[in-house]
Amino acid sequence: MGHLEAFLFLLGALGTLADICEIPEVDSQLVEKLGRRLLPQMDLLSPNPSIYVGLRLSSLQAGTQEDLYLHRLKLNYQQCLLGSASRDDNSDCQDRPSMGQLALYLLAVRANCEFVRGHKGDRLVSQLKRFLEDEKKAIGHDHKGHPHTSYYQYSLGILALCVHQKRVHNDVVDKLLSAVEHDQNLYQSHLSVDTAAMAGLAFTCLERSNFNPDQRERITKAIGTVRGKILRDQTSSGHFGNVYSTPLALQLLMTSPVPGVKLGLACLQARTALLTSLQDGAFQNALMISQLLPVLNHKTYLDLIFPDCQAPRVLLRPTTETPAVTPALAIINVTLKVSSLVPPYEQSFFVLSGSSLEDVLKMAQELGRFTYEAQASLSGPYLNSVMGKAAGEREFWQLLQAPDIPLLQGIADYRPKDGETIELRLVSW
Ligand code: B12
């Protein structure tokens, strides 16, 4: 090859590289440390399907603990979703799993290279289809309504059916397509990066499986739209949206190249940003870890179409090491504020440094004048009521660092700093 040809070849190779989102290898010890944080979570009472999916798509495994976990997931979801008799027997089954939880459960089954089958499997699939039909009705013919859950869960539902090779009705897909198409026209997009990524994963699965050939063109266009949105939402630090939406965003961007876009560079910047966040300890929450682990193993939820259950994975062992330095105990001052209610509430508390926001809420409740309620979710405790005022439909109690910075973590994970004021604000979404 002459010099010119070699130069052109190199240019071509670099051009192709620029179109591909690849995440270079991350230090395996760092990945293991992250994976080990899931182990104690796997002993908790209600199993979390996202943790199982995350582990199976990672380079790590939890041995027999993992098999037991899947067994518990199956028992739990089948009992809670099928048949009222078994529901009475099972005290773990307080709430019926939502559409998104059922979808995640089906992803977990597929992560073990199984297809849902038999009478029970068919009933779960029918149930998920029914959930989607109900949501479709809630959105309405004119697309003016909203799903009872969210477009995130709607996308999860379509994705789960798709990886199980179950066809989804064109009408159901149409609602998600319309949500993305209408969002595109808005100056400020309403779909979060997480939701856009999940919708993109669902569409890409449909595109690859060719399940909805009549809608193929719209599906391909919608994939381009959500990818474009995610790339536009890259921050100066490199994250797509924020640190916690970056894993799902990368999952989508990794699925296929985008011609003419410097995708490779954007993904490298995201990887660097993620590594910095990892080293800063940003990933403590099990659900967030479960969305990140596949990315660090170059996998995405689309790998559940044809999962590789023989791939070697490193066995995780619980750590025996104790923290090198015990942080000095200090007392800090945190102020809690609720302005959305009459009369407003504001009170300062002295708590140990390192306390979570949940610890502060508990203390406020114990001392009187303040009450709250939280409900368990796959992400941890979700604050749903403050001073007896429960968030209504499409409302939520937003957590803010006063005056106006929304927190990126929930009440159990966020640790206020000395002198900080935390506001709980009832807002619509
Ligand atoms: C939809 C959504 C919401 C909706 C939920 C309502 C609804 N009807 O769906 C709204 C807009 C209300 C919301 C609120 C918040 N959210 Co949100 N949310 C999501 C999203 C996009 C999907 C969640 C979902 O449906 N999962 C699938 C279902 C099957 O799982 P699930 O456990 O049953 O779902 C429930 C919980 O996830 C819960 N929920 C939603 N967000 C959060 C956040 C936390 C910390 C907790 C404990 C629970 C929780 O609502 C879901 C529906 O009931 C995720 C994205 C993601 N990557 O996971 C972000 C996400 C989980 N949310 C996040 C955050 C930070 C929040 C807030 C804390 C923001 C704030 N500053 O107030 C609040 C929660 C405050 C509170 N009261 O406790 C972060 C969490 C990061 C982390 N470190 O854990 C994520 C990852 C988004 C992000 N990239 O920043 N959220």
XYZ file of N, CA, C and O in Angstrom, residues 10 27 42 51 84 122 144 149 224 261 328 332 349 401 426 429:
64
model
N -6.310 4.962 6.986
C -6.312 5.398 8.388
C -7.450 6.386 8.648
O -8.180 6.290 9.642
N -10.905 -0.756 34.837
C -10.155 -1.533 35.824
C -11.067 -2.569 36.499
O -12.085 -2.219 37.114
N -28.791 -8.504 48.006
C -29.439 -9.736 47.531
C -30.008 -10.551 48.684
O -30.713 -11.529 48.464
N -31.513 -5.955 39.673
C -30.216 -6.417 40.180
C -29.817 -7.696 39.443
O -28.676 -7.862 39.004
N -55.122 -15.129 43.586
C -55.298 -14.426 44.852
C -55.032 -15.344 46.037
O -54.604 -14.894 47.088
N -47.581 -17.741 30.049
C -48.555 -17.118 29.149
C -49.398 -16.095 29.893
O -49.723 -15.033 29.371
N -53.457 13.050 24.129
C -53.411 14.182 25.077
C -53.255 13.709 26.526
O -52.832 14.459 27.381
N -48.577 5.075 34.699
C -47.219 4.918 35.233
C -46.342 5.979 34.568
O -46.325 7.122 35.022
N -33.421 7.556 15.848
C -32.542 8.691 15.546
C -32.875 9.882 16.436
O -31.972 10.561 16.949
N -21.843 11.309 13.037
C -21.810 11.953 14.359
C -20.547 11.490 15.079
O -20.158 10.340 14.966
N -13.885 10.718 61.455
C -14.088 11.297 62.786
C -15.553 11.705 62.929
O -16.158 12.215 61.993
N -23.265 17.952 62.662
C -23.522 18.980 61.659
C -24.948 19.517 61.819
O -25.783 18.893 62.479
N -31.729 20.951 62.587
C -31.413 19.779 63.410
C -29.907 19.579 63.495
O -29.193 19.862 62.534
N -31.924 20.940 47.219
C -30.979 21.628 48.079
C -31.341 23.093 47.895
O -31.309 23.590 46.755
N -43.830 20.120 46.871
C -44.819 19.357 46.110
C -44.921 19.955 44.705
O -45.291 21.115 44.556
N -45.437 16.822 37.589
C -44.422 16.392 36.609
C -45.093 15.959 35.317
O -46.304 15.767 35.290
